[in-house]
Short mmCIF file of C-alpha atoms in Angstrom, two decimals:
data_model
loop_
_atom_site.label_atom_id
_atom_site.label_comp_id
_atom_site.label_asym_id
_atom_site.label_seq_id
_atom_site.Cartn_x
_atom_site.Cartn_y
_atom_site.Cartn_z
CA MET A 1 26.07 6.86 27.21
CA ILE A 2 25.28 7.07 23.43
CA GLU A 3 23.24 10.06 22.56
CA LEU A 4 20.87 9.99 19.85
CA PRO A 5 18.08 12.56 19.24
CA HIS A 6 15.88 9.80 18.01
CA ASN A 7 16.05 5.63 17.93
CA ASP A 8 13.61 5.18 15.02
CA VAL A 9 14.77 6.96 11.63
CA LEU A 10 14.40 6.52 7.95
CA VAL A 11 17.00 5.08 6.24
CA ASP A 12 18.08 8.20 4.22
CA GLU A 13 17.83 10.31 7.63
CA SER A 14 21.10 11.68 9.10
CA ILE A 15 21.84 10.85 12.66
CA PRO A 16 23.94 12.70 14.95
CA ILE A 17 25.56 10.15 17.13
CA VAL A 18 27.31 11.68 20.19
CA VAL A 19 29.02 9.69 23.23
CA SER A 20 29.67 11.19 26.28
CA GLY A 21 30.47 10.37 29.96
CA LEU A 22 34.23 8.97 29.15
CA GLY A 23 37.20 10.44 30.45
CA PRO A 24 39.41 12.87 28.47
CA LYS A 25 41.88 11.60 25.97
CA ALA A 26 40.29 8.04 26.17
CA VAL A 27 40.64 5.78 23.24
CA VAL A 28 37.27 4.54 22.16
CA THR A 29 36.24 2.47 19.44
CA VAL A 30 32.33 2.76 18.03
CA ARG A 31 31.17 -0.24 16.37
CA ALA A 32 27.73 -0.95 14.13
CA ARG A 33 26.27 -4.09 13.72
CA SER A 34 23.20 -5.32 12.04
CA GLY A 35 21.60 -8.42 10.37
CA ALA A 36 21.84 -12.17 10.72
CA ASN A 37 24.53 -13.52 13.09
CA ASP A 38 26.17 -15.69 10.75
CA ASN A 39 26.94 -13.00 8.43
CA PRO A 40 26.27 -9.64 9.63
CA TRP A 41 26.77 -6.14 8.41
CA MET A 42 29.47 -4.33 10.65
CA SER A 43 31.60 -1.06 10.78
CA SER A 44 33.85 0.54 13.52
CA ALA A 45 35.62 3.80 14.10
CA ALA A 46 38.25 4.51 16.79
CA PHE A 47 38.47 8.13 18.31
CA MET A 48 40.14 9.69 21.16
CA THR A 49 37.82 11.89 23.35
CA ASP A 50 37.96 15.37 23.76
CA ALA A 51 38.61 17.05 27.13
CA ALA A 52 35.14 16.88 28.08
CA GLY A 53 35.13 13.12 27.78
CA ARG A 54 32.90 13.18 24.26
CA ILE A 55 33.00 12.06 20.68
CA ASP A 56 30.58 13.68 18.16
CA LEU A 57 30.71 11.87 14.89
CA THR A 58 29.33 14.75 13.18
CA ARG A 59 32.73 16.47 13.63
CA MET A 60 35.26 14.35 14.53
CA ALA A 61 36.96 12.01 11.72
CA PRO A 62 38.15 8.65 13.28
CA ASP A 63 41.79 7.71 13.86
CA ALA A 64 41.11 4.06 12.49
CA GLY A 65 38.41 2.14 11.41
CA SER A 66 36.15 1.32 8.32
CA TYR A 67 36.00 4.87 7.25
CA LYS A 68 38.27 7.79 7.46
CA GLU A 69 36.95 11.26 7.25
CA VAL A 70 34.36 13.19 9.25
CA ASP A 71 30.60 11.96 8.49
CA PRO A 72 27.89 11.34 10.62
CA MET A 73 26.71 8.19 8.59
CA GLY A 74 29.89 6.91 7.92
CA LEU A 75 29.29 3.93 10.45
CA PHE A 76 26.48 2.76 8.12
CA TRP A 77 27.62 3.19 4.33
CA SER A 78 31.08 1.50 5.17
CA ALA A 79 29.24 -1.48 6.73
CA SER A 80 30.41 -4.72 5.32
CA ARG A 81 29.89 -8.29 5.32
CA VAL A 82 32.49 -11.13 6.10
CA SER A 83 31.14 -12.94 3.10
CA ALA A 84 29.37 -11.02 0.41
CA ASP A 85 26.64 -12.89 -1.38
CA GLU A 86 26.21 -12.98 -5.13
CA ALA A 87 23.16 -11.26 -5.69
CA ASP A 88 22.72 -8.68 -8.26
CA PRO A 89 24.22 -5.13 -7.19
CA SER A 90 20.59 -3.70 -6.29
CA ASP A 91 20.05 -6.61 -3.78
CA ASP A 92 22.15 -6.40 -0.53
CA GLY A 93 20.06 -9.26 1.10
CA ARG A 94 18.03 -6.62 2.79
CA VAL A 95 15.99 -4.97 0.01
CA LEU A 96 12.63 -6.43 0.80
CA LEU A 97 12.63 -5.42 4.25
CA THR A 98 10.82 -2.14 5.02
CA SER A 99 12.74 -1.85 8.47
CA GLU A 100 16.35 -3.11 10.05
CA SER A 101 17.55 -3.00 13.55
CA TRP A 102 20.84 -1.87 14.01
CA THR A 103 23.23 -1.97 17.56
CA LEU A 104 25.63 0.66 18.43
CA THR A 105 28.29 -0.24 21.04
CA VAL A 106 30.99 1.82 22.66
CA GLU A 107 34.18 0.11 23.89
CA THR A 108 37.22 1.18 25.55
CA GLY A 109 39.47 -0.59 27.43
CA GLY A 110 38.52 -3.77 26.33
CA SER A 111 35.09 -3.45 27.80
CA VAL A 112 31.85 -2.49 26.08
CA VAL A 113 30.66 0.53 28.26
CA ALA A 114 27.37 1.62 26.19
CA THR A 115 24.94 0.16 23.85
CA ALA A 116 21.92 1.81 21.90
CA ARG A 117 19.59 0.24 19.14
CA ILE A 118 18.51 2.06 16.27
CA ARG A 119 15.76 1.06 13.75
CA ARG A 120 16.16 2.30 10.42
CA ARG A 121 13.04 2.56 8.10
CA ALA A 122 12.98 2.16 4.11
CA VAL A 123 9.27 3.42 4.71
CA ALA A 124 8.12 5.77 7.09
CA PRO A 125 5.49 4.45 9.51
CA GLY A 126 1.89 5.04 8.09
CA VAL A 127 2.57 4.58 4.48
CA ARG A 128 0.58 1.81 2.86
CA VAL A 129 2.51 -0.77 0.97
CA ILE A 130 0.05 -2.72 -1.40
CA PRO A 131 0.75 -5.50 -3.90
CA VAL A 132 -0.23 -4.78 -7.62
CA ARG A 133 -1.49 -7.47 -9.66
CA ASP A 134 -3.99 -5.67 -11.97
CA ASN A 135 -4.32 -5.58 -15.51
CA GLY A 136 -1.04 -7.52 -15.94
CA LEU A 137 0.84 -4.92 -14.03
CA VAL A 138 3.28 -5.97 -11.26
CA GLY A 139 4.75 -3.98 -8.63
CA SER A 140 3.80 -2.00 -5.03
CA PHE A 141 1.74 1.00 -4.84
CA TYR A 142 3.08 3.19 -1.60
CA GLU A 143 0.36 5.26 -0.29
CA PRO A 144 1.47 8.21 1.83
CA THR A 145 -0.02 9.57 5.02
CA GLY A 146 -2.46 12.28 4.87
CA PRO A 147 -5.76 13.01 2.99
CA GLY A 148 -6.27 14.01 -0.41
CA ARG A 149 -4.39 13.53 -3.79
CA HIS A 150 -0.84 13.58 -3.62
CA PRO A 151 2.10 14.21 -6.21
CA ALA A 152 3.25 10.60 -7.88
CA PHE A 153 5.87 8.91 -9.21
CA LEU A 154 6.52 5.76 -11.33
CA VAL A 155 9.75 4.12 -10.04
CA LEU A 156 11.42 2.01 -12.58
CA GLY A 157 14.86 -0.38 -11.79
CA GLY A 158 17.24 -1.47 -14.07
CA SER A 159 18.86 -4.60 -16.01
CA ALA A 160 18.36 -6.56 -12.45
CA GLY A 161 14.57 -6.64 -13.03
CA GLY A 162 11.78 -7.23 -10.59
CA VAL A 163 9.83 -4.81 -8.35
CA PRO A 164 12.10 -2.07 -7.30
CA PRO A 165 12.65 -2.57 -3.64
CA PRO A 166 11.69 -0.48 -0.41
CA LEU A 167 15.03 0.50 0.36
CA GLY A 168 15.70 2.59 -2.93
CA PRO A 169 13.79 5.60 -4.48
CA ALA A 170 10.37 3.86 -4.17
CA GLY A 171 10.46 3.82 -0.35
CA GLY A 172 12.24 6.87 -0.08
CA LEU A 173 9.82 9.21 -2.28
CA ALA A 174 6.81 7.63 -0.44
CA SER A 175 8.50 8.48 3.10
CA HIS A 176 8.52 11.91 1.67
CA GLY A 177 5.02 12.35 0.85
CA TYR A 178 4.91 10.85 -2.66
CA ALA A 179 2.56 8.09 -3.91
CA VAL A 180 4.68 5.73 -5.75
CA LEU A 181 3.97 2.79 -8.02
CA SER A 182 7.24 0.71 -8.08
CA LEU A 183 6.81 -1.25 -11.15
CA ALA A 184 8.70 -4.52 -12.35
CA TYR A 185 8.80 -4.70 -16.23
CA PHE A 186 10.42 -8.13 -16.26
CA ARG A 187 11.81 -11.06 -14.24
CA ALA A 188 8.70 -11.28 -12.23
CA SER A 189 5.80 -13.54 -12.30
CA GLY A 190 3.84 -13.16 -15.56
CA LEU A 191 6.56 -10.82 -17.04
CA PRO A 192 9.09 -11.55 -19.71
CA PRO A 193 12.19 -13.34 -17.87
CA THR A 194 14.60 -10.75 -19.57
CA LEU A 195 14.89 -7.18 -20.92
CA SER A 196 13.68 -8.11 -24.18
CA ASN A 197 10.73 -6.77 -26.48
CA ILE A 198 8.80 -5.05 -23.58
CA PRO A 199 6.04 -3.39 -25.04
CA LEU A 200 5.76 0.49 -24.00
CA GLU A 201 1.99 -0.19 -23.92
CA TYR A 202 2.56 -1.87 -20.41
CA PHE A 203 3.61 1.76 -19.15
CA ALA A 204 0.88 3.56 -20.61
CA ALA A 205 -1.38 0.74 -18.70
CA ALA A 206 0.72 1.59 -15.47
CA LEU A 207 0.51 5.42 -15.63
CA LYS A 208 -3.33 5.15 -16.43
CA TRP A 209 -3.69 2.65 -13.38
CA MET A 210 -1.74 5.30 -11.10
CA SER A 211 -3.24 8.40 -12.27
CA ALA A 212 -6.78 6.55 -11.06
CA GLN A 213 -5.89 6.00 -7.55
CA PRO A 214 -8.01 8.51 -4.97
CA SER A 215 -4.86 9.11 -3.33
CA VAL A 216 -3.09 10.53 -6.86
CA ASP A 217 -3.24 14.10 -8.32
CA PRO A 218 -2.79 13.06 -12.18
CA SER A 219 -1.66 16.37 -12.71
CA ARG A 220 1.41 15.87 -10.82
CA VAL A 221 2.73 12.64 -11.84
CA GLY A 222 6.55 11.93 -12.59
CA VAL A 223 8.77 8.96 -13.37
CA VAL A 224 12.14 8.29 -11.93
CA GLY A 225 14.46 5.49 -13.41
CA LEU A 226 17.99 4.00 -12.47
CA SER A 227 20.04 2.68 -15.34
CA ARG A 228 18.16 0.81 -18.02
CA GLY A 229 15.41 2.33 -15.92
CA ALA A 230 16.60 5.72 -16.52
CA GLU A 231 16.88 5.13 -20.25
CA LEU A 232 13.20 3.97 -19.96
CA ALA A 233 12.06 7.00 -18.19
CA LEU A 234 13.65 9.44 -20.32
CA LEU A 235 11.84 7.65 -23.24
CA LEU A 236 8.52 7.35 -21.58
CA GLY A 237 8.76 11.28 -20.79
CA THR A 238 8.79 11.44 -24.60
CA ILE A 239 5.50 9.64 -25.37
CA HIS A 240 3.70 10.62 -22.76
CA PRO A 241 3.07 14.30 -21.77
CA ASP A 242 1.27 13.12 -18.10
CA PHE A 243 4.72 12.84 -16.83
CA HIS A 244 5.70 16.33 -15.59
CA ALA A 245 9.10 15.46 -13.74
CA VAL A 246 11.72 12.93 -14.93
CA VAL A 247 14.63 11.82 -12.67
CA ALA A 248 17.30 9.69 -14.40
CA TYR A 249 19.85 7.92 -12.37
CA MET A 250 22.98 6.94 -14.63
CA PRO A 251 20.89 7.78 -17.74
CA SER A 252 21.57 7.26 -21.41
CA ASN A 253 20.85 9.50 -24.06
CA VAL A 254 20.49 6.86 -26.45
CA ILE A 255 18.37 3.47 -26.93
CA VAL A 256 20.27 0.45 -26.18
CA ARG A 257 19.60 -2.85 -27.37
CA GLY A 258 17.97 -5.63 -24.81
CA CYS A 259 19.57 -7.28 -22.03
CA CYS A 260 21.38 -9.61 -21.52
CA ASP A 261 22.41 -12.09 -23.93
CA ALA A 262 22.87 -12.10 -27.67
CA GLY A 263 19.28 -13.33 -28.53
CA THR A 264 18.00 -9.70 -27.23
CA PRO A 265 18.52 -6.87 -29.86
CA VAL A 266 15.53 -5.11 -29.11
CA ALA A 267 14.69 -3.57 -25.65
CA TRP A 268 11.40 -1.93 -26.23
CA THR A 269 8.54 -1.96 -28.61
CA LEU A 270 5.80 0.09 -29.53
CA SER A 271 2.39 -1.22 -31.42
CA GLY A 272 4.57 -4.23 -31.85
CA ARG A 273 7.60 -2.86 -33.74
CA ALA A 274 10.82 -2.20 -32.15
CA VAL A 275 11.33 1.33 -30.94
CA ALA A 276 14.84 0.87 -32.04
CA SER A 277 17.78 -1.71 -31.63
CA ALA A 278 21.51 -1.03 -31.05
CA PRO A 279 24.32 -2.92 -31.64
CA SER A 280 25.59 -3.23 -28.26
CA PRO A 281 25.45 -1.16 -25.04
CA PRO A 282 27.72 1.61 -24.83
CA THR A 283 30.90 1.48 -22.61
CA ARG A 284 33.24 3.95 -21.37
CA ARG A 285 35.60 3.36 -24.52
CA SER A 286 33.08 3.29 -27.07
CA ARG A 287 31.05 5.98 -28.95
CA THR A 288 27.18 6.46 -28.65
CA THR A 289 27.01 8.56 -32.20
CA ASP A 290 25.68 5.36 -33.65
CA ARG A 291 22.85 4.76 -32.01
CA PRO A 292 19.56 6.32 -31.70
CA GLU A 293 19.02 9.28 -29.65
CA ILE A 294 16.06 9.84 -27.35
CA PRO A 295 14.23 12.99 -28.43
CA VAL A 296 14.15 14.25 -24.59
CA GLU A 297 13.34 17.69 -25.92
CA ARG A 298 9.70 16.25 -26.10
CA ILE A 299 9.35 15.74 -22.30
CA ASN A 300 6.63 17.70 -20.92
CA GLY A 301 8.34 18.66 -17.41
CA ALA A 302 11.41 19.11 -15.37
CA VAL A 303 14.68 16.97 -15.99
CA LEU A 304 17.06 15.96 -13.56
CA LEU A 305 19.84 13.35 -14.55
CA VAL A 306 22.46 12.03 -11.83
CA SER A 307 25.80 10.38 -12.90
CA GLY A 308 29.03 9.24 -11.49
CA ARG A 309 32.49 10.21 -13.91
CA ASP A 310 33.87 6.91 -12.89
CA ASP A 311 30.77 4.96 -14.05
CA GLU A 312 32.47 1.46 -15.32
CA VAL A 313 29.23 0.20 -16.44
CA TRP A 314 28.11 2.96 -19.18
CA PRO A 315 29.37 6.42 -19.76
CA SER A 316 26.48 8.00 -17.84
CA THR A 317 28.03 11.58 -17.17
CA GLU A 318 28.91 11.41 -21.05
CA MET A 319 25.73 10.51 -22.18
CA GLY A 320 24.24 13.07 -19.56
CA ASP A 321 26.22 15.88 -21.03
CA ALA A 322 24.61 14.79 -24.52
CA ILE A 323 21.17 15.05 -22.85
CA MET A 324 21.83 18.37 -21.65
CA ALA A 325 23.38 19.86 -24.87
CA ARG A 326 20.29 18.18 -27.08
CA LEU A 327 18.16 20.10 -24.41
CA ARG A 328 19.91 23.48 -24.80
CA GLN A 329 20.16 23.01 -28.46
CA HIS A 330 16.04 22.54 -28.59
CA ARG A 331 15.54 25.81 -26.13
CA PHE A 332 13.91 23.28 -23.67
CA ALA A 333 10.96 25.16 -21.93
CA HIS A 334 11.24 23.46 -18.74
CA PRO A 335 14.23 23.09 -15.98
CA PHE A 336 16.97 20.82 -16.21
CA VAL A 337 19.98 19.93 -14.34
CA HIS A 338 22.43 17.27 -14.60
CA LEU A 339 24.38 16.32 -11.25
CA ALA A 340 27.73 14.68 -12.13
CA TYR A 341 29.73 13.27 -9.28
CA ASP A 342 33.57 12.83 -9.00
CA HIS A 343 34.91 9.21 -7.90
CA ALA A 344 31.54 7.79 -8.12
CA GLY A 345 30.17 5.52 -10.71
CA HIS A 346 27.03 3.43 -11.56
CA GLY A 347 25.84 3.13 -7.46
CA ILE A 348 24.06 6.63 -6.98
CA GLY A 349 20.85 5.95 -5.27
CA ARG A 350 19.20 6.08 -1.86
CA PRO A 351 21.79 7.38 0.57
CA PHE A 352 23.23 5.77 4.00
CA THR A 353 23.10 2.42 2.99
CA SER A 354 26.57 0.18 2.27
CA THR A 355 29.12 1.06 -0.60
CA MET A 356 31.22 -1.36 0.20
CA GLU A 357 30.39 -3.90 -2.51
CA LEU A 358 30.18 -1.69 -5.69
CA ASN A 359 32.55 -3.96 -7.60
CA SER A 360 32.01 -7.47 -5.93
CA ARG A 361 28.51 -8.41 -6.94
CA ARG A 362 27.17 -10.64 -9.53
CA HIS A 363 24.34 -9.76 -12.18
CA PRO A 364 21.46 -12.02 -11.85
CA LEU A 365 21.10 -12.72 -15.59
CA THR A 366 24.66 -12.49 -16.76
CA GLY A 367 26.16 -14.19 -13.98
CA ARG A 368 29.30 -11.94 -14.39
CA ILE A 369 30.84 -9.71 -11.53
CA MET A 370 29.65 -6.03 -12.13
CA ARG A 371 31.81 -3.25 -11.61
CA MET A 372 29.89 -0.33 -10.95
CA GLY A 373 32.96 2.16 -10.56
CA GLY A 374 33.80 4.81 -8.15
CA THR A 375 34.99 4.31 -4.47
CA PRO A 376 32.86 3.89 -1.56
CA PRO A 377 33.55 7.16 0.28
CA ALA A 378 32.82 9.25 -3.06
CA THR A 379 29.59 7.18 -3.91
CA ALA A 380 28.51 7.67 -0.45
CA ARG A 381 28.80 11.29 -0.65
CA ALA A 382 27.20 11.48 -3.96
CA ARG A 383 24.32 9.38 -2.78
CA ALA A 384 23.89 11.74 0.09
CA ASP A 385 24.16 15.17 -1.90
CA SER A 386 22.07 13.94 -4.72
CA TRP A 387 19.25 12.44 -2.71
CA ARG A 388 18.89 15.99 -0.85
CA ARG A 389 19.01 17.96 -4.08
CA MET A 390 16.60 15.50 -5.93
CA LEU A 391 14.25 15.88 -3.05
CA ALA A 392 14.17 19.61 -3.51
CA PHE A 393 14.22 19.77 -7.21
CA VAL A 394 10.94 17.54 -7.43
CA ASP A 395 9.52 19.07 -4.29
CA GLU A 396 10.17 22.72 -6.55
CA HIS A 397 9.04 21.32 -9.95
CA LEU A 398 6.15 18.66 -8.98
CA ARG A 399 4.67 19.13 -5.80
CA ASN A 400 4.89 22.83 -5.45
CA SER A 401 4.07 23.57 -9.03
CA GLY A 402 0.26 24.54 -9.51
CA ASN A 403 0.35 23.78 -13.03
CA PRO A 404 3.24 21.61 -13.82
CA GLY A 405 2.39 21.02 -17.61
CA ARG A 406 2.86 24.45 -18.32
CA HIS A 407 5.84 27.07 -18.41
#
């Protein structure tokens, strides 16, 4: 039998999988499968049972299969499809789903001897997800369970545009007790088609709307962004003192031009004027010293940066280090941490989803194949470690802070 403590879990919850009732030293293959029959997500791992006829994925490395090292969630992050789609890197074909069903099977001697099903949820039961179309805003508001006012986050995506999906940090933070406004700022109905001339007043309106919700504690509000959204999150933190925590995944220390064509020199505007323009986005080989730096020392709260040292989209670790140096130089009064991961790239986010297509997806605006950088196993480890540490960081400096605006 397949022993599972729960068969209904969050996407970011590690599942200890044990198989028992087999003979000793038996060769066994465990398979995982999810999604449409014509192109499912699939993974497998082969083991030899111990003397008690058991397999424990929390302490045993597979002898063969889609992953190699001891990893209780290896079957999930190593799942791949026969035919990868050509969507943007943040869209794996499931991002709009709030839950997904997985089937685990155990095979030995050419026969299936055990089966189990797991429901993995992007959003915890009881969390209300409400479309937002007020005052020109386009997004989704996640209202966590429980009475009273909750700490809250504004969640911002990157250059793919659209509303950040529940499978990412939006659903994850909401599932851990935060109210969340997951906000589109281009490539959605009623918004600009590209990341070009985006008025920062739009985000001021979003902050005002979110802070006015009865379920939100306006004294405990943070902002989290990924990639271009990380650049934006840091920039917004310098403008709005009501943001008392900033989490920036794959950050930029400089203000970058618009995306993603030659006709978009300006990404952000304020009072109708360009915040800054840059000649081109930074790359792993280019210097960023000629680009306008974000004055991160003006942020009114804790700052957490997450990067991969093998980022092939832009040099996020180098730029994160520059942010840290600037904060130290200005004797920044709030906590600030940079988590940089070896052999990971631009694909760090919520854990335990597939990392097998990091370098083979098409960007929805440019049509180019995106190379995120890093290896699938290292990216999976970076996702798991950074997610755990991010939740602890925001719990300490936002959720549990009596007056987060003062230190």
